[in-house]
PDB file of C-alpha atoms in Angstrom:
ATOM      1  CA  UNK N   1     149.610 200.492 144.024  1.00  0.00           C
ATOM      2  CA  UNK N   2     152.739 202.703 143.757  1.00  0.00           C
ATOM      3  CA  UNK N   3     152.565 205.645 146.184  1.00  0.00           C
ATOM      4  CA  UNK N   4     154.573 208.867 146.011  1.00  0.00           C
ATOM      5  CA  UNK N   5     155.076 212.075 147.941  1.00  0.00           C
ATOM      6  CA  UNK N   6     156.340 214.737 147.146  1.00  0.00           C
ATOM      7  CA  UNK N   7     156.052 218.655 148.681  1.00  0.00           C
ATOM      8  CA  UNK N   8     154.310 221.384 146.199  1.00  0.00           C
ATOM      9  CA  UNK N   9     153.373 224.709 146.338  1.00  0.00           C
ATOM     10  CA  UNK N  10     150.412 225.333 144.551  1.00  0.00           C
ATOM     11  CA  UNK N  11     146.865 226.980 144.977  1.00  0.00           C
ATOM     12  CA  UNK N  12     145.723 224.181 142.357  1.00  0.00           C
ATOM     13  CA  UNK N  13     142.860 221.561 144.113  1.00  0.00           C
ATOM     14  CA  UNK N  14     144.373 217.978 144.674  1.00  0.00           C
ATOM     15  CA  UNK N  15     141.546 216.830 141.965  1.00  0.00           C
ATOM     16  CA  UNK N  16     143.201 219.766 139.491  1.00  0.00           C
ATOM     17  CA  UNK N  17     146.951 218.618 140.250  1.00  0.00           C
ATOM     18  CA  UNK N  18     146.098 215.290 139.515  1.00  0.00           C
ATOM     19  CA  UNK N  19     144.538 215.878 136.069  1.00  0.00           C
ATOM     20  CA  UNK N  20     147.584 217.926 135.360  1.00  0.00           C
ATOM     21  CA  UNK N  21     149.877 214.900 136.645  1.00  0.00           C
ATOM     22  CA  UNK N  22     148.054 212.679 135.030  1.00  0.00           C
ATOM     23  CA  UNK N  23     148.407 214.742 131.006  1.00  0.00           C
ATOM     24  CA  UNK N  24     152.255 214.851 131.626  1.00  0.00           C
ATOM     25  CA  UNK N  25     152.686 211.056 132.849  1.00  0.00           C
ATOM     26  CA  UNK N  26     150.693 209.762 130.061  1.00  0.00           C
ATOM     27  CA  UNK N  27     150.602 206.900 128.542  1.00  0.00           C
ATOM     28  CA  UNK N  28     152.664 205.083 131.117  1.00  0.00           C
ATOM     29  CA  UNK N  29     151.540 206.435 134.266  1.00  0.00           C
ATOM     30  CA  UNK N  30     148.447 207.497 135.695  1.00  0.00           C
ATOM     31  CA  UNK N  31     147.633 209.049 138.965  1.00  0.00           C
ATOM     32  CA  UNK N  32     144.751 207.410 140.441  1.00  0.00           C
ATOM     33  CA  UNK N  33     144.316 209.552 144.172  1.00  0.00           C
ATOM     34  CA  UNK N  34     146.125 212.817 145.211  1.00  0.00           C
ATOM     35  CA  UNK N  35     146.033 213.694 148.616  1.00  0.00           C
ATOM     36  CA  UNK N  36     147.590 216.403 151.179  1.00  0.00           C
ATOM     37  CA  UNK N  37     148.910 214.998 153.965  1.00  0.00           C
ATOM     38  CA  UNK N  38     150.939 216.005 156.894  1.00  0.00           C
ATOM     39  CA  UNK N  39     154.432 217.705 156.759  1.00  0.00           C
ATOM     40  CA  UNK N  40     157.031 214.945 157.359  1.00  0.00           C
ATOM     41  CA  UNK N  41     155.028 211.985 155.600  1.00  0.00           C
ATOM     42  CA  UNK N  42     157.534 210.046 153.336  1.00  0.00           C
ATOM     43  CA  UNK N  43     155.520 207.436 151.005  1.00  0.00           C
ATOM     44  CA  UNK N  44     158.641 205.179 151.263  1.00  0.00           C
ATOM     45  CA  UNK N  45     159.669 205.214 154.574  1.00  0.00           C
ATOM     46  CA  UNK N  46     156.712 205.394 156.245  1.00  0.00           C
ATOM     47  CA  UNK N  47     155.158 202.604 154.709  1.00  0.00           C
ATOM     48  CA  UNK N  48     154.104 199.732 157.049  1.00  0.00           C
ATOM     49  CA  UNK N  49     154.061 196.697 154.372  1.00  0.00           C
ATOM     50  CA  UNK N  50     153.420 195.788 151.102  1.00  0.00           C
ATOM     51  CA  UNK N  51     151.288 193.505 148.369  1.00  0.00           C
ATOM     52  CA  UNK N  52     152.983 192.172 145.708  1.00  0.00           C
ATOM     53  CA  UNK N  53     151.700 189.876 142.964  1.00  0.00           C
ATOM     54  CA  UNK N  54     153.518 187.444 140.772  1.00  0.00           C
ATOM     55  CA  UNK N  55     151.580 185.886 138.071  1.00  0.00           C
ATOM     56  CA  UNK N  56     152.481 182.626 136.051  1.00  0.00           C
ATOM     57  CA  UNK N  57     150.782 181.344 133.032  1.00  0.00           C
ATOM     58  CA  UNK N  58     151.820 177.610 133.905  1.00  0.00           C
ATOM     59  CA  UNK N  59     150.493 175.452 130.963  1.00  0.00           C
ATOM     60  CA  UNK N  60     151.882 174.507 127.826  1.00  0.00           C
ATOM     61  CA  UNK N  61     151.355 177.364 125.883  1.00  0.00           C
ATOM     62  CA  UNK N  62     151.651 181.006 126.230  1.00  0.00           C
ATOM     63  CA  UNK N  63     148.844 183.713 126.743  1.00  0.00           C
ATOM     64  CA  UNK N  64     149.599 186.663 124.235  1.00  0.00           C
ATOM     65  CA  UNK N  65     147.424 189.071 126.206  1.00  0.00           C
ATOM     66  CA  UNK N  66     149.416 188.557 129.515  1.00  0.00           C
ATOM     67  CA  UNK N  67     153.176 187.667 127.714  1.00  0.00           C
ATOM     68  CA  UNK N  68     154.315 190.915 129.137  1.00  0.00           C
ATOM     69  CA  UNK N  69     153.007 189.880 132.573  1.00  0.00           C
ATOM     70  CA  UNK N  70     153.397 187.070 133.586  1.00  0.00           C
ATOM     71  CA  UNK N  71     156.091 184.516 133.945  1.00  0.00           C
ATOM     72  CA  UNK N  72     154.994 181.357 131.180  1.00  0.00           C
ATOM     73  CA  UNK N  73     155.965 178.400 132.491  1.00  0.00           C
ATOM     74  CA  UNK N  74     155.602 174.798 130.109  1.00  0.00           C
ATOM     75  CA  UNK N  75     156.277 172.332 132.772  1.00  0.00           C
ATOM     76  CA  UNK N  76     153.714 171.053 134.821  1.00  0.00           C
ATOM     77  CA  UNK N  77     153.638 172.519 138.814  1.00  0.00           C
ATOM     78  CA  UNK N  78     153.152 170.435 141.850  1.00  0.00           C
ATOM     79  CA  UNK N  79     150.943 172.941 143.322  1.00  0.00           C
ATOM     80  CA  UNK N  80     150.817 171.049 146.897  1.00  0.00           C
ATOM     81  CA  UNK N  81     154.327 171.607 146.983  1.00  0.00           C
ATOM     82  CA  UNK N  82     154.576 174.983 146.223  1.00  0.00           C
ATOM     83  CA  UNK N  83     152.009 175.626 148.878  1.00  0.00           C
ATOM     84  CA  UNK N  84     153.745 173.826 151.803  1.00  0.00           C
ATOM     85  CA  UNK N  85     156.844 175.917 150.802  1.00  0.00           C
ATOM     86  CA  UNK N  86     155.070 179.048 150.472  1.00  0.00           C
ATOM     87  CA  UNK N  87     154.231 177.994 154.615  1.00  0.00           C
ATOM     88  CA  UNK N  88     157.642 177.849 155.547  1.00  0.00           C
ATOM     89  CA  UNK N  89     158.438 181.241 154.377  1.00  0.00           C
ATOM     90  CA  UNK N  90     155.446 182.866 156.531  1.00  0.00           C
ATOM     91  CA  UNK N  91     156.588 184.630 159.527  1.00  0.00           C
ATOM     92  CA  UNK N  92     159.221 186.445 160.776  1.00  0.00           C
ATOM     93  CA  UNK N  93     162.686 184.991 159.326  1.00  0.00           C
ATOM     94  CA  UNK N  94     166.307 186.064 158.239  1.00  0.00           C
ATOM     95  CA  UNK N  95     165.419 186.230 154.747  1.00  0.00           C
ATOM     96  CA  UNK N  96     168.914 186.579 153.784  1.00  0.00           C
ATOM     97  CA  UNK N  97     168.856 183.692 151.131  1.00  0.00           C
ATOM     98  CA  UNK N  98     166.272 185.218 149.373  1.00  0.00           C
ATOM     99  CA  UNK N  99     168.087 188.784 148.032  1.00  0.00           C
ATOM    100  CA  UNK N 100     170.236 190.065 145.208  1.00  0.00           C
ATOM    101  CA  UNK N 101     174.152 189.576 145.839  1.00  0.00           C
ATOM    102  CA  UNK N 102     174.230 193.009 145.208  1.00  0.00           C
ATOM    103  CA  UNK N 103     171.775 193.747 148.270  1.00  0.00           C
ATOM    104  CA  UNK N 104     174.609 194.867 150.736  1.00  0.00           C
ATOM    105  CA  UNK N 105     171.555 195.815 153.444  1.00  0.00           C
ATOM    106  CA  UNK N 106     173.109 194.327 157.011  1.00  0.00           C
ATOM    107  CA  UNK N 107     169.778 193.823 158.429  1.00  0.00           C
ATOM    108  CA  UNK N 108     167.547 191.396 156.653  1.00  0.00           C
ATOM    109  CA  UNK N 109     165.258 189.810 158.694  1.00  0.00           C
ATOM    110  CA  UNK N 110     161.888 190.971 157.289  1.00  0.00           C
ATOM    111  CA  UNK N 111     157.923 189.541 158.432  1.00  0.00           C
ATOM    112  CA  UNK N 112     156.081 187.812 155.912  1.00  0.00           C
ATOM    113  CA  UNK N 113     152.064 188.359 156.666  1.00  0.00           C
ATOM    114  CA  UNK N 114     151.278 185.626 153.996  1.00  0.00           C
ATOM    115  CA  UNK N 115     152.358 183.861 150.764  1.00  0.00           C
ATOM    116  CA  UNK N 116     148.815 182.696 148.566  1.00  0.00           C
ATOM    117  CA  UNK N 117     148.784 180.942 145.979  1.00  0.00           C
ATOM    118  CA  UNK N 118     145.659 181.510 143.778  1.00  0.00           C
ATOM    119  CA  UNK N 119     144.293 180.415 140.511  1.00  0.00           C
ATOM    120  CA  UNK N 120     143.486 183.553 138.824  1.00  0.00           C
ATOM    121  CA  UNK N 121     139.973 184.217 137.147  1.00  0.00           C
ATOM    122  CA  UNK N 122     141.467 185.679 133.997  1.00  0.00           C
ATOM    123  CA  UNK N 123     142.958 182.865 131.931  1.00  0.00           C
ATOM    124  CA  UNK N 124     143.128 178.915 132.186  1.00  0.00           C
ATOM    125  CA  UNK N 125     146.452 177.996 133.909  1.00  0.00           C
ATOM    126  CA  UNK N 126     147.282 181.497 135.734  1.00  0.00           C
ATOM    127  CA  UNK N 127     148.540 181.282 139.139  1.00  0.00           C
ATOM    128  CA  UNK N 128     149.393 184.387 140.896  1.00  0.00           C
ATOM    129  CA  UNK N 129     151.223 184.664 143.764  1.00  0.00           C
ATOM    130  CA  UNK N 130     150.138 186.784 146.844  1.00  0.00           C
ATOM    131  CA  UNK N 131     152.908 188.243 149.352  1.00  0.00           C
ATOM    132  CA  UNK N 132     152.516 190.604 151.992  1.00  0.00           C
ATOM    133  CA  UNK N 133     154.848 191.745 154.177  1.00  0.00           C
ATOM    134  CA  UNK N 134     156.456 194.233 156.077  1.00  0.00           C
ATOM    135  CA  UNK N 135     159.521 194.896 153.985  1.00  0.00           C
ATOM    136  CA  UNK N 136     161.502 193.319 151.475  1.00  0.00           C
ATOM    137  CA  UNK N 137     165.150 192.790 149.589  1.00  0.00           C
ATOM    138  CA  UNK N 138     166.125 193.706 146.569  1.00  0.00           C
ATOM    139  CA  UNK N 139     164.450 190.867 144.028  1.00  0.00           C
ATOM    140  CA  UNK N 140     163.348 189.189 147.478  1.00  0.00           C
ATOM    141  CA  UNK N 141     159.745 188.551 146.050  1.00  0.00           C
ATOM    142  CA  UNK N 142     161.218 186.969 142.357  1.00  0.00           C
ATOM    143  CA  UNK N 143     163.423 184.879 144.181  1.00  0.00           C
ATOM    144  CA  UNK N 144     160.416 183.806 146.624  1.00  0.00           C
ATOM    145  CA  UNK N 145     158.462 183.053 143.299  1.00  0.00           C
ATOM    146  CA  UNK N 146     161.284 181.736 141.136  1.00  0.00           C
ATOM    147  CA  UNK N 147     161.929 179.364 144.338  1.00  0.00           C
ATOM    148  CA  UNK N 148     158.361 178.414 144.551  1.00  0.00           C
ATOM    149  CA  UNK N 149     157.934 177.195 140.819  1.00  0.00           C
ATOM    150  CA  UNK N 150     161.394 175.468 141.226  1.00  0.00           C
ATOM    151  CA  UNK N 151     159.703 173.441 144.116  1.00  0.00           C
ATOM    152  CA  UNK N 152     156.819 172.623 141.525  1.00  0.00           C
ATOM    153  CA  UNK N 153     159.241 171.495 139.023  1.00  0.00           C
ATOM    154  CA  UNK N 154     160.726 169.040 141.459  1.00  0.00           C
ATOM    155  CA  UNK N 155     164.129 170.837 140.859  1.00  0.00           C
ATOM    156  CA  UNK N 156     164.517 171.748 144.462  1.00  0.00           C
ATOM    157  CA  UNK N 157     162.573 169.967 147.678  1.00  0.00           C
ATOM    158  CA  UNK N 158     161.772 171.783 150.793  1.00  0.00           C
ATOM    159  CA  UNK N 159     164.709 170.730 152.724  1.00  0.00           C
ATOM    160  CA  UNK N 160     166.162 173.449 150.576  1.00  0.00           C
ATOM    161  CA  UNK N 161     164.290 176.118 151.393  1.00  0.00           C
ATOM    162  CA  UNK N 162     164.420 175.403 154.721  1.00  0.00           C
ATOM    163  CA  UNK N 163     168.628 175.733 153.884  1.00  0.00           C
ATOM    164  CA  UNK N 164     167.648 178.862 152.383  1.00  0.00           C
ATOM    165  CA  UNK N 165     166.092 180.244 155.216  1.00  0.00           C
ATOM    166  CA  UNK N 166     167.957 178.707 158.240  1.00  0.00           C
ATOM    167  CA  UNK N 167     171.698 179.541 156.528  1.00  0.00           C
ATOM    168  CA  UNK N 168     170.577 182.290 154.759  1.00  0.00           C
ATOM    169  CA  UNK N 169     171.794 180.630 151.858  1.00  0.00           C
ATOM    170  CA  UNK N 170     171.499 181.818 148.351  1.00  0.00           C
ATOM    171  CA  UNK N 171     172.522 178.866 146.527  1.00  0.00           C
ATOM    172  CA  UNK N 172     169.816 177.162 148.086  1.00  0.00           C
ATOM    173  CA  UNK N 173     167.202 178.816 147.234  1.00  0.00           C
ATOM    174  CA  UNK N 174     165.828 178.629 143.415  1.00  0.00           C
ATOM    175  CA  UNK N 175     166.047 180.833 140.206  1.00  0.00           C
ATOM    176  CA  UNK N 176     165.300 184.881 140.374  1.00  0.00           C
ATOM    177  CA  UNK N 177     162.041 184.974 138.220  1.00  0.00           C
ATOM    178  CA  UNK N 178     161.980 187.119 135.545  1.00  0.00           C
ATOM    179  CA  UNK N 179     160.927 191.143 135.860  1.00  0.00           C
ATOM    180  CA  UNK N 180     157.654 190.721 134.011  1.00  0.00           C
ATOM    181  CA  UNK N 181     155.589 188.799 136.001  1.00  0.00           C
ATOM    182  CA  UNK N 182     155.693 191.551 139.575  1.00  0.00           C
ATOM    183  CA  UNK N 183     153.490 194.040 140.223  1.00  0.00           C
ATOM    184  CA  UNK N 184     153.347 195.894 142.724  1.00  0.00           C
ATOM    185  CA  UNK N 185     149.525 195.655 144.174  1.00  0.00           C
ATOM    186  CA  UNK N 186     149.370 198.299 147.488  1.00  0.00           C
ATOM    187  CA  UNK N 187     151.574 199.778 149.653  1.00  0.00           C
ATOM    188  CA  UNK N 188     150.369 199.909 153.443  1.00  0.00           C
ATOM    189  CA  UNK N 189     150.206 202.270 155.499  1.00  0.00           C
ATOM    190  CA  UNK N 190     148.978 202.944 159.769  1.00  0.00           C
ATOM    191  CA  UNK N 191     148.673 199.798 161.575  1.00  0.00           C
ATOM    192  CA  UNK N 192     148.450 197.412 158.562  1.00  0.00           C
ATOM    193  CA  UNK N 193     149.949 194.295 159.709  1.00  0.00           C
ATOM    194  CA  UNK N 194     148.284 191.421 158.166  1.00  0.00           C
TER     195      UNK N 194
END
C-alpha cells in the first residue's frame, strides 16, 4: 500500500516505466500501479489517511510461515478487553501518549476512523489489528498494538489508557510492539475519511 511520487521525464508509457521500475527494485519491491498525475501532487503530504495492519500469532506456539510478520505472543489474550480499549482510542484525541520520545512533532492530536480487531483466515490464533486514520506518530500504531495486547495480558486495565490518552502520558500506555508485525495496507487519498 506504499505510494510514491516522484517527477520524470520520459516518453516511456506508465505500463513501460513500471516494468522497468519493477526489474531494478527486484526482489524487495515491486511496483504494482504507475500513474501520471497532476503537477504539485505529493504522495506524502497529500494523503488523507491511512490503513495499517498489525498481526499477532497469539497461541502457544509460533507460525514459521508468518515469524517475520507477525508479533507471536504465548500468553493467552482477553480479547473483550482489547476490544473495549481499542473503543476508547476511536475518535479524535491528543494522541500524545501514544508516540516515540523521539517524536518532537508539537501538534499531535490525530483522528482515528477505527481500531478492528479480527481473527485472520490464514492461521489458527492470528489476530490482526485494523487502524485507520488520518495521520499518525512516529511508532503511534506499535504502541496502539503493543498497548492493546498489554490490556489482554491483564498487565495494564483501561483506566490506563484512558491516562494515556487524557495526560498524554507515555508511561501509561503499554510496550512499543515489535517492527515485524506492521504493514502498511493503503494510503488514502480525496475525501477518504472513514
Amino acid at each position: 500500500g506504499q505510494t510514491a511520487s516522484f517527477e520524470a521525464q520520459t516518453s516511456l508509457s506508465c505500463d513501460r516505466l513500471r516494468k522497468g521500475l519493477c526489474s531494478l527494485c527486484r526482489p524487495h519491491v515491486s511496483v504494482v500501479h504507475l500513474e501520471t498525475v497532476d503537477d504539485g501532487f505529493n504522495a506524502r503530504f497529500d494523503a488523507r489517511g491511512k490503513h495499517y495492519r498489525y498481526r499477532l500469532v497469539a497461541r502457544p506456539s509460533p507460525s514459521p510461515l508468518l515469524t517475520r510478520h507477525s508479533w507471536h505472543v504465548h500468553a493467552p489474550l482477553d480479547l473483550d478487553a482489547m476490544t473495549e480499549a481499542a473503543k476508547l482510542l476511536v475518535g479524535e484525541h491528543d494522541f500524545a501518549g501514544f508516540r516515540a520520545s523521539d517524536d518532537g512533532r508539537s501538534h499531535t492530536i490525530r483522528h482515528l476512523w477505527r481500531i478492528d480487531l479480527v481473527a485472520s483466515a490464514v492461521a489458527p490464533g492470528v489476530i490482526d489489528i485494523e487502524v485507520q486514520g488520518n495521520a499518525f506518530l512516529k511508532n503511534m500504531v506499535r504502541i496502539l498494538a503493543g498497548t492493546l495486547v498489554d490490556v489482554g495480558r491483564g498487565r495494564i486495565d483501561l483506566g490506563a489508557v484512558e491516562r494515556a490518552l487524557t495526560a498524554r502520558d507515555r508511561k501509561s500506555a503499554g510496550m512499543t510492539a515489535p517492527a515485524c508485525g506492521l504493514t502498511l495496507v493503503e494510503v488514502f487519498y480525496g475525501e477518504k475519511s472513514t
